Tab-separated table of C-alpha atoms in Angstrom:
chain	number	residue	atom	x	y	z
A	1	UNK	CA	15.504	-45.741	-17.357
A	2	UNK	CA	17.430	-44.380	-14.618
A	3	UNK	CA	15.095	-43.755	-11.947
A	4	UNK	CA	15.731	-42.691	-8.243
A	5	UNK	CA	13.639	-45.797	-7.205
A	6	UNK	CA	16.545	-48.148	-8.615
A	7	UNK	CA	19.156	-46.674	-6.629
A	8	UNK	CA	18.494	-47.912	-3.278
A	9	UNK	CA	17.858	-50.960	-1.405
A	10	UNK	CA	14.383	-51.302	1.014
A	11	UNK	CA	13.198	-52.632	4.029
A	12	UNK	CA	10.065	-55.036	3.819
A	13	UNK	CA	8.084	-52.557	5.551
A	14	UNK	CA	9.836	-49.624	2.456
A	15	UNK	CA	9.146	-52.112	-0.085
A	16	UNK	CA	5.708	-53.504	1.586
A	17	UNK	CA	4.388	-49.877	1.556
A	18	UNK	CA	5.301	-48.879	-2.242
A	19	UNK	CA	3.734	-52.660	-3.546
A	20	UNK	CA	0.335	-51.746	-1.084
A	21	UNK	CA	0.101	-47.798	-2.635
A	22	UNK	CA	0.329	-48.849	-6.492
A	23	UNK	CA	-1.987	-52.205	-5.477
A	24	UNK	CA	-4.793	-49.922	-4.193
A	25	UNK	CA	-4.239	-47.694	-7.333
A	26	UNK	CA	-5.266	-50.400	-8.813
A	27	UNK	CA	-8.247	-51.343	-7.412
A	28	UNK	CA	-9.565	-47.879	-6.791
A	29	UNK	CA	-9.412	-47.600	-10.814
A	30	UNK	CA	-10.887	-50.726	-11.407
A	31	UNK	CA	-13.921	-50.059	-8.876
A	32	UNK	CA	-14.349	-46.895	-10.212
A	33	UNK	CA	-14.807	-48.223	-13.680
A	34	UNK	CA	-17.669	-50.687	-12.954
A	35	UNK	CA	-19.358	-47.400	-11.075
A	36	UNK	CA	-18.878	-45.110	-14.057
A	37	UNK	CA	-20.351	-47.351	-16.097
A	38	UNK	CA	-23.302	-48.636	-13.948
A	39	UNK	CA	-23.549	-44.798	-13.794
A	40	UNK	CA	-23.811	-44.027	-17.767
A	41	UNK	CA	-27.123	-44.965	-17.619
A	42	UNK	CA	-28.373	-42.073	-15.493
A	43	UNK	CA	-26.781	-39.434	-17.739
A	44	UNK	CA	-28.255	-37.320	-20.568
A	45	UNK	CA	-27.075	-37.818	-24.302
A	46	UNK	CA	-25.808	-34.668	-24.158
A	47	UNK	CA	-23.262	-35.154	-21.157
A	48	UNK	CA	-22.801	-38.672	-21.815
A	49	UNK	CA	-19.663	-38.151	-23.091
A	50	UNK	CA	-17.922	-37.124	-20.193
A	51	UNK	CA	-18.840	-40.222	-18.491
A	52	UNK	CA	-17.416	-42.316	-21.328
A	53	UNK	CA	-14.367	-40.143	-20.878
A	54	UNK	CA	-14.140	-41.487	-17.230
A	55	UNK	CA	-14.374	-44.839	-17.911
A	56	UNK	CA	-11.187	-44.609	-20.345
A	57	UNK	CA	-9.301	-42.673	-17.870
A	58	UNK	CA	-9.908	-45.417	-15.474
A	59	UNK	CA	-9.051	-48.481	-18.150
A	60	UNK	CA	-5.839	-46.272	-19.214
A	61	UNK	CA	-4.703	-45.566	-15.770
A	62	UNK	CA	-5.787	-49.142	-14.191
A	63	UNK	CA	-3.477	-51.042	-16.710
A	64	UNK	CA	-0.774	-48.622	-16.224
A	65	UNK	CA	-0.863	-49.121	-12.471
A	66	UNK	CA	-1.170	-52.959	-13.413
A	67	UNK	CA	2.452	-52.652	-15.021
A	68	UNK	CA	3.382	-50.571	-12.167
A	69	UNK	CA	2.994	-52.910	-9.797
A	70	UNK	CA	4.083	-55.791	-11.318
A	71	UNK	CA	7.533	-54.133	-12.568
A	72	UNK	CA	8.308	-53.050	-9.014
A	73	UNK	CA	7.861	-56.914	-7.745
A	74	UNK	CA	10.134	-57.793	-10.438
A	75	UNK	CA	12.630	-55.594	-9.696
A	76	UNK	CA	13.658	-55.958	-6.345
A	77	UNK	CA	14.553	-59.263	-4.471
A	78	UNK	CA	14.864	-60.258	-0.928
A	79	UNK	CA	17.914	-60.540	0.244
A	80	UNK	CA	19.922	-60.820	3.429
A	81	UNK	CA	16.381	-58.906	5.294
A	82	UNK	CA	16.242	-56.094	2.095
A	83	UNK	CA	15.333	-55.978	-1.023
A	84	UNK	CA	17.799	-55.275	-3.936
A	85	UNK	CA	17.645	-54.497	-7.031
A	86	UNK	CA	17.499	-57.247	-9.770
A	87	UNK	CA	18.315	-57.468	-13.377
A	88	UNK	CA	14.930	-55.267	-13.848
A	89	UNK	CA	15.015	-52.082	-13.293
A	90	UNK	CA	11.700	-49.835	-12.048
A	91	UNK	CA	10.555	-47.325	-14.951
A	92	UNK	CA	8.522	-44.003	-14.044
A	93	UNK	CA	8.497	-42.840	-17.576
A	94	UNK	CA	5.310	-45.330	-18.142
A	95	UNK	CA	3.290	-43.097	-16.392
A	96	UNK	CA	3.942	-39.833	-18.375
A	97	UNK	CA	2.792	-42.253	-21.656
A	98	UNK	CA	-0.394	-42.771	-19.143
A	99	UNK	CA	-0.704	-38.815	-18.694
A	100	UNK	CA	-0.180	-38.301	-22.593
A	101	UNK	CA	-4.015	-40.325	-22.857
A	102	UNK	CA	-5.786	-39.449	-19.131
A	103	UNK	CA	-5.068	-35.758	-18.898
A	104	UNK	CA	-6.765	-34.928	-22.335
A	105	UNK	CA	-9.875	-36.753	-21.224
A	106	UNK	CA	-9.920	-35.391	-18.315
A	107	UNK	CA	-9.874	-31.652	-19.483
A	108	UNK	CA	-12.679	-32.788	-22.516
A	109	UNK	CA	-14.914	-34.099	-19.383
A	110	UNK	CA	-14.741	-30.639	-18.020
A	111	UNK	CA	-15.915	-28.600	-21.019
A	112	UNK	CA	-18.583	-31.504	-21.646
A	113	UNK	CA	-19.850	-30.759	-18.310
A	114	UNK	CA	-19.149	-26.774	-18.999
A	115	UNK	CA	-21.788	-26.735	-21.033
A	116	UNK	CA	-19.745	-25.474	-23.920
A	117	UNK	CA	-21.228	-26.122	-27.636
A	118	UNK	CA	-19.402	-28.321	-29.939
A	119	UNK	CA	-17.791	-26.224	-31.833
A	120	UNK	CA	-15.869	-24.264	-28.404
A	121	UNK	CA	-15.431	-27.774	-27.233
A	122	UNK	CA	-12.816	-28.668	-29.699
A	123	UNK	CA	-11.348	-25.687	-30.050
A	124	UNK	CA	-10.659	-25.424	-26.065
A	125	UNK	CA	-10.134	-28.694	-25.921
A	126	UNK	CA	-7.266	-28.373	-28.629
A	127	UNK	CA	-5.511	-25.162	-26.871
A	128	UNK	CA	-5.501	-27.566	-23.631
A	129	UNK	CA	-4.196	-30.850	-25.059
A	130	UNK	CA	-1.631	-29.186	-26.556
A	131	UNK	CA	-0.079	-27.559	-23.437
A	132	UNK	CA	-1.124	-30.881	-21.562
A	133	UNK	CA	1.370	-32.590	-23.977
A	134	UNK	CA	3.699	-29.792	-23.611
A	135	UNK	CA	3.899	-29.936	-19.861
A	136	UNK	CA	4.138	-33.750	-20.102
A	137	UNK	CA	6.838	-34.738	-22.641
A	138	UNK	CA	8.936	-31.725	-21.017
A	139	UNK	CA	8.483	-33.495	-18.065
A	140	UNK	CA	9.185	-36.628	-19.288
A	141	UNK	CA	12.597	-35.130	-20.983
A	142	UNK	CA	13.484	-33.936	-17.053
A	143	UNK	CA	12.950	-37.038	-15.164
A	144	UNK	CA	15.655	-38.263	-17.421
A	145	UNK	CA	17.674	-36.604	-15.914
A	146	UNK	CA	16.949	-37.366	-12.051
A	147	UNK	CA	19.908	-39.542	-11.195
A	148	UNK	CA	22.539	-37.767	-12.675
A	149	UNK	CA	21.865	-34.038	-13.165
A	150	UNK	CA	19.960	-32.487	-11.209
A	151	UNK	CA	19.947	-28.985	-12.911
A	152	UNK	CA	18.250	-30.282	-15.650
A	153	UNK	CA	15.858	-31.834	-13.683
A	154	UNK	CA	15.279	-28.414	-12.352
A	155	UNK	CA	15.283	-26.618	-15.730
A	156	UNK	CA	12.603	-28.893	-17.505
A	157	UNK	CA	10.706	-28.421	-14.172
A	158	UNK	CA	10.463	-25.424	-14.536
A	159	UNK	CA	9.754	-25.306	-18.674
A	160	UNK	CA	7.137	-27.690	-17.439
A	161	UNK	CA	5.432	-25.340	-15.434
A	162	UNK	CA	5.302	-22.499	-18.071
A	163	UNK	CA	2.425	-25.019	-19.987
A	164	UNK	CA	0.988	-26.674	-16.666
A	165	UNK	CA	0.218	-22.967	-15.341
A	166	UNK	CA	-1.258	-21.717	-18.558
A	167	UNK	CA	-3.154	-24.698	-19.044
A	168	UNK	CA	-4.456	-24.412	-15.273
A	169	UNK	CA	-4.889	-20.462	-16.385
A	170	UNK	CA	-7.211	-21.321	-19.732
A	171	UNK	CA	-9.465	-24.052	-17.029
A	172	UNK	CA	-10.208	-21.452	-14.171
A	173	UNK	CA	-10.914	-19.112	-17.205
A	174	UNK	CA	-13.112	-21.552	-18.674
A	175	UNK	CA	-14.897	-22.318	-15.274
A	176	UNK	CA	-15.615	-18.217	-14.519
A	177	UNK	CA	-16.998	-18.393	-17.855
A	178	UNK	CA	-19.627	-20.920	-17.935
A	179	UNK	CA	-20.507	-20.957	-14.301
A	180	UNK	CA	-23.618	-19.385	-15.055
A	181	UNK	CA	-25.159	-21.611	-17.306
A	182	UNK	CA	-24.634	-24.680	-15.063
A	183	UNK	CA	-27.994	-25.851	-13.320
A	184	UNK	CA	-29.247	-27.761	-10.423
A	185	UNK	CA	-26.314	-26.257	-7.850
A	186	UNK	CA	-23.453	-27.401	-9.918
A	187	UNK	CA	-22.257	-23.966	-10.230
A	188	UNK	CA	-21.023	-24.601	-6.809
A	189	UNK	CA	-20.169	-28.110	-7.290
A	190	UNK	CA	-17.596	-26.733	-10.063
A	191	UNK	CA	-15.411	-24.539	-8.165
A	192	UNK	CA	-15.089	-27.790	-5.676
A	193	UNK	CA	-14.021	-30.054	-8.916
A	194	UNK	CA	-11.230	-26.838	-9.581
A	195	UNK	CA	-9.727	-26.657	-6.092
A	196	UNK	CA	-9.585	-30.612	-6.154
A	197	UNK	CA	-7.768	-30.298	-9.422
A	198	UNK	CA	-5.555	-28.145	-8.312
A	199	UNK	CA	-4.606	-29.610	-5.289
A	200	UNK	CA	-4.246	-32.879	-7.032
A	201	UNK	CA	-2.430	-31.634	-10.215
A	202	UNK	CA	0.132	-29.773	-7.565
A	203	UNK	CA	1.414	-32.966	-5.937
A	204	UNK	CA	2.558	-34.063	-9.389
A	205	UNK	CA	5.252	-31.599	-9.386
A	206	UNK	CA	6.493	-32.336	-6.006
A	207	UNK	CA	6.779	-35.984	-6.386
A	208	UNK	CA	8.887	-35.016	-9.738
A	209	UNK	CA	10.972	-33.318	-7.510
A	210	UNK	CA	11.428	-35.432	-4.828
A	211	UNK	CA	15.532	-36.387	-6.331
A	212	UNK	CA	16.086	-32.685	-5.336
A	213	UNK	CA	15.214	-32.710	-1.826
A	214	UNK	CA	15.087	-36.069	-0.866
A	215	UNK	CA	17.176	-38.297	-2.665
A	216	UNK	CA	16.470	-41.904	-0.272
A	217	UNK	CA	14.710	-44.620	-0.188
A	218	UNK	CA	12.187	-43.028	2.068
A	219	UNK	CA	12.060	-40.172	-0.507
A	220	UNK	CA	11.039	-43.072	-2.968
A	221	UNK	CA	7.963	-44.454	-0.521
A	222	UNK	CA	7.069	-40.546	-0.338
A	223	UNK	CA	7.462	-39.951	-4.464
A	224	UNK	CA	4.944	-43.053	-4.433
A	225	UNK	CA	2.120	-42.074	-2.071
A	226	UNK	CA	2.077	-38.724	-3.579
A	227	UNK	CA	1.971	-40.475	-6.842
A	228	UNK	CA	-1.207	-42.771	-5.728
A	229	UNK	CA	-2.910	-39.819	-3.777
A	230	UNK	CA	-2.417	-37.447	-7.475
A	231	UNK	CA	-3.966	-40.528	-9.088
A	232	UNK	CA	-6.702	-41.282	-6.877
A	233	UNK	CA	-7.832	-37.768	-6.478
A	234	UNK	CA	-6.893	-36.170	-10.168
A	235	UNK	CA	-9.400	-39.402	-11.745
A	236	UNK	CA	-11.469	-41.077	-9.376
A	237	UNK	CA	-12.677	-38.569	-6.834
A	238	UNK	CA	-12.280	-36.485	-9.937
A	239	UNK	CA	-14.586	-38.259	-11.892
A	240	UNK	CA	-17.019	-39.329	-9.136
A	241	UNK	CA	-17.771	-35.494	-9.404
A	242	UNK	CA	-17.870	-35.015	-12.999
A	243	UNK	CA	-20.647	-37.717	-12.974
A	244	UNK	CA	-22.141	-35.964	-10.054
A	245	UNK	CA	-22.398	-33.072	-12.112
A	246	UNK	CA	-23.612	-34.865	-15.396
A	247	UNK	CA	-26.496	-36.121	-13.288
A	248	UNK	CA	-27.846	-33.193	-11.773
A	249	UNK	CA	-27.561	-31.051	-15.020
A	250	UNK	CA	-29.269	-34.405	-16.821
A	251	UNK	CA	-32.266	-33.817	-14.638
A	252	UNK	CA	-32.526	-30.477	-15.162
A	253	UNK	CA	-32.950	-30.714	-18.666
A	254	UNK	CA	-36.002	-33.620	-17.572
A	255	UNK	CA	-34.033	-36.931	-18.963
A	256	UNK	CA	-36.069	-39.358	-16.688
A	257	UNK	CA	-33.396	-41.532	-15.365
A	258	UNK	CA	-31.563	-38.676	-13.805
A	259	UNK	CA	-34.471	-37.295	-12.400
A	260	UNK	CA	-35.341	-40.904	-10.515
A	261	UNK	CA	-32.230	-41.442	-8.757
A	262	UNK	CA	-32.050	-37.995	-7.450
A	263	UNK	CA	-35.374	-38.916	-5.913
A	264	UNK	CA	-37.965	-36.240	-8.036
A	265	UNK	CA	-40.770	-36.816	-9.784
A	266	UNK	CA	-40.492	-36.823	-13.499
A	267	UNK	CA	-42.359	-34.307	-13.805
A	268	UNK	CA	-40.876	-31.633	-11.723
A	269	UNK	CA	-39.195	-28.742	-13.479
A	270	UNK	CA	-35.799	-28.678	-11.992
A	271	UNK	CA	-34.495	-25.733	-14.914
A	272	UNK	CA	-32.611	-22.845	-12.740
């Protein structure tokens, strides 16, 4: 895979910082698996789901970063006071495979906690994975492309974009749609999870771009945080409000647990 990450050698403190952002990728997953699931407890039947949802995202993503991590230790060598590349090369195409898995759940967690019926669910849900695939494997096709033609980077950028702005089109849609029947105060909480989204899903895009504008080694450390701060904010923060969400719509429809660790009594009537 020719990657811009292979072309360059790195300071300790280059190479230090790259091996620290995909570690705490790692860990932030991981922790945030053990609190989904401590947290699937508290949730209604009927929004379950989208907690379940999280916790794959977070296995999916975790392992990913896993490989991530380890590929970029075997890659590079110290040598001479930088590290070189070795007979292994570092491969960013694992993490559109990742996307192809995370990004689906992610949008099904949304119309879960939309309050959509069953039957809207899929059929949304289908629309969206579709140009979710679309915008990944045409992104996938471009970074191909990174090292050695940078017009075609450009021009599956761009094709890219066509199915990551209607998708981004059909969730604000989706959102203005059902923001009524969300209860408890998550009608507000939801246009918070849509900014967060699409701050998050924007800095995907510039980190796929960062061959065209800053083709170094410090580009590479700057691809990678933006990569980790995507991750971090796109599942986990992502799904810490999802949950969020899950709960306080759980206890408005009076499933006990819900209603407990928000602190009511059982039997207060919490429907708005």
């Amino acid at each position: 895979m020719k990657n811009i990450e292979n072309l360059f050698d790195y300071t300790v403190g280059q190479f230090e910082t790259i091996d620290h952002l995909l570690t705490m990728g790692v860990g932030a997953h991981l922790a945030a698996l053990v609190f989904f699931f401590l947290l699937s407890r508290l949730v209604a039947p009927r929004y379950r789901v989208a907690t379940a949802l999280s916790c794959i995202v977070m296995v999916s993503a975790g392992l990913i970063l896993v490989s991530q991590a380890g590929m970029w230790t075997d890659a590079f060598a110290l040598e001479g006071g930088v590290y070189k590349l070795q007979d292994i090369t570092f491969n960013n195409g694992y993490r559109y495979v990742n996307w192809m898995i995370t990004i689906p759940c992610l949008l099904t967690q949304l119309l879960i906690v939309l309050n959509y019926g069953k039957k809207e669910i899929v059929k949304k849900a289908t629309i969206l994975v579709v140009l979710a695939w679309g915008m990944i494997i045409t992104g996938y096709v471009g970074q191909l492309y990174e090292v050695e033609d940078l017009n075609a980077l450009c021009i599956w950028g761009a094709i890219s974009t066509v199915f990551f702005v209607a998708m981004n089109f059909i969730v604000g849609t989706s959102i203005a749609a059902q923001r009524k029947t969300m209860t408890n105060g998550t009608n507000t909480t939801i246009m918070k999870v849509f900014w967060l989204m699409m701050f998050a899903w924007a800095l995907y895009p510039v980190a796929y771009l960062v061959p065209a504008f800053m083709n170094t080694s410090d580009g590479v450390v700057v691809r990678q945080l933006l990569f980790t701060i995507a991750d971090i904010s796109s599942k986990v923060i992502y799904g810490v409000m999802i949950t969020y969400i899950a709960i306080r719509q759980s206890a408005s429809i009076g499933y006990k647990p819900a209603l407990k660790a928000l602190g009511r009594d059982v039997n207060d009537d919490l429907r708005i």
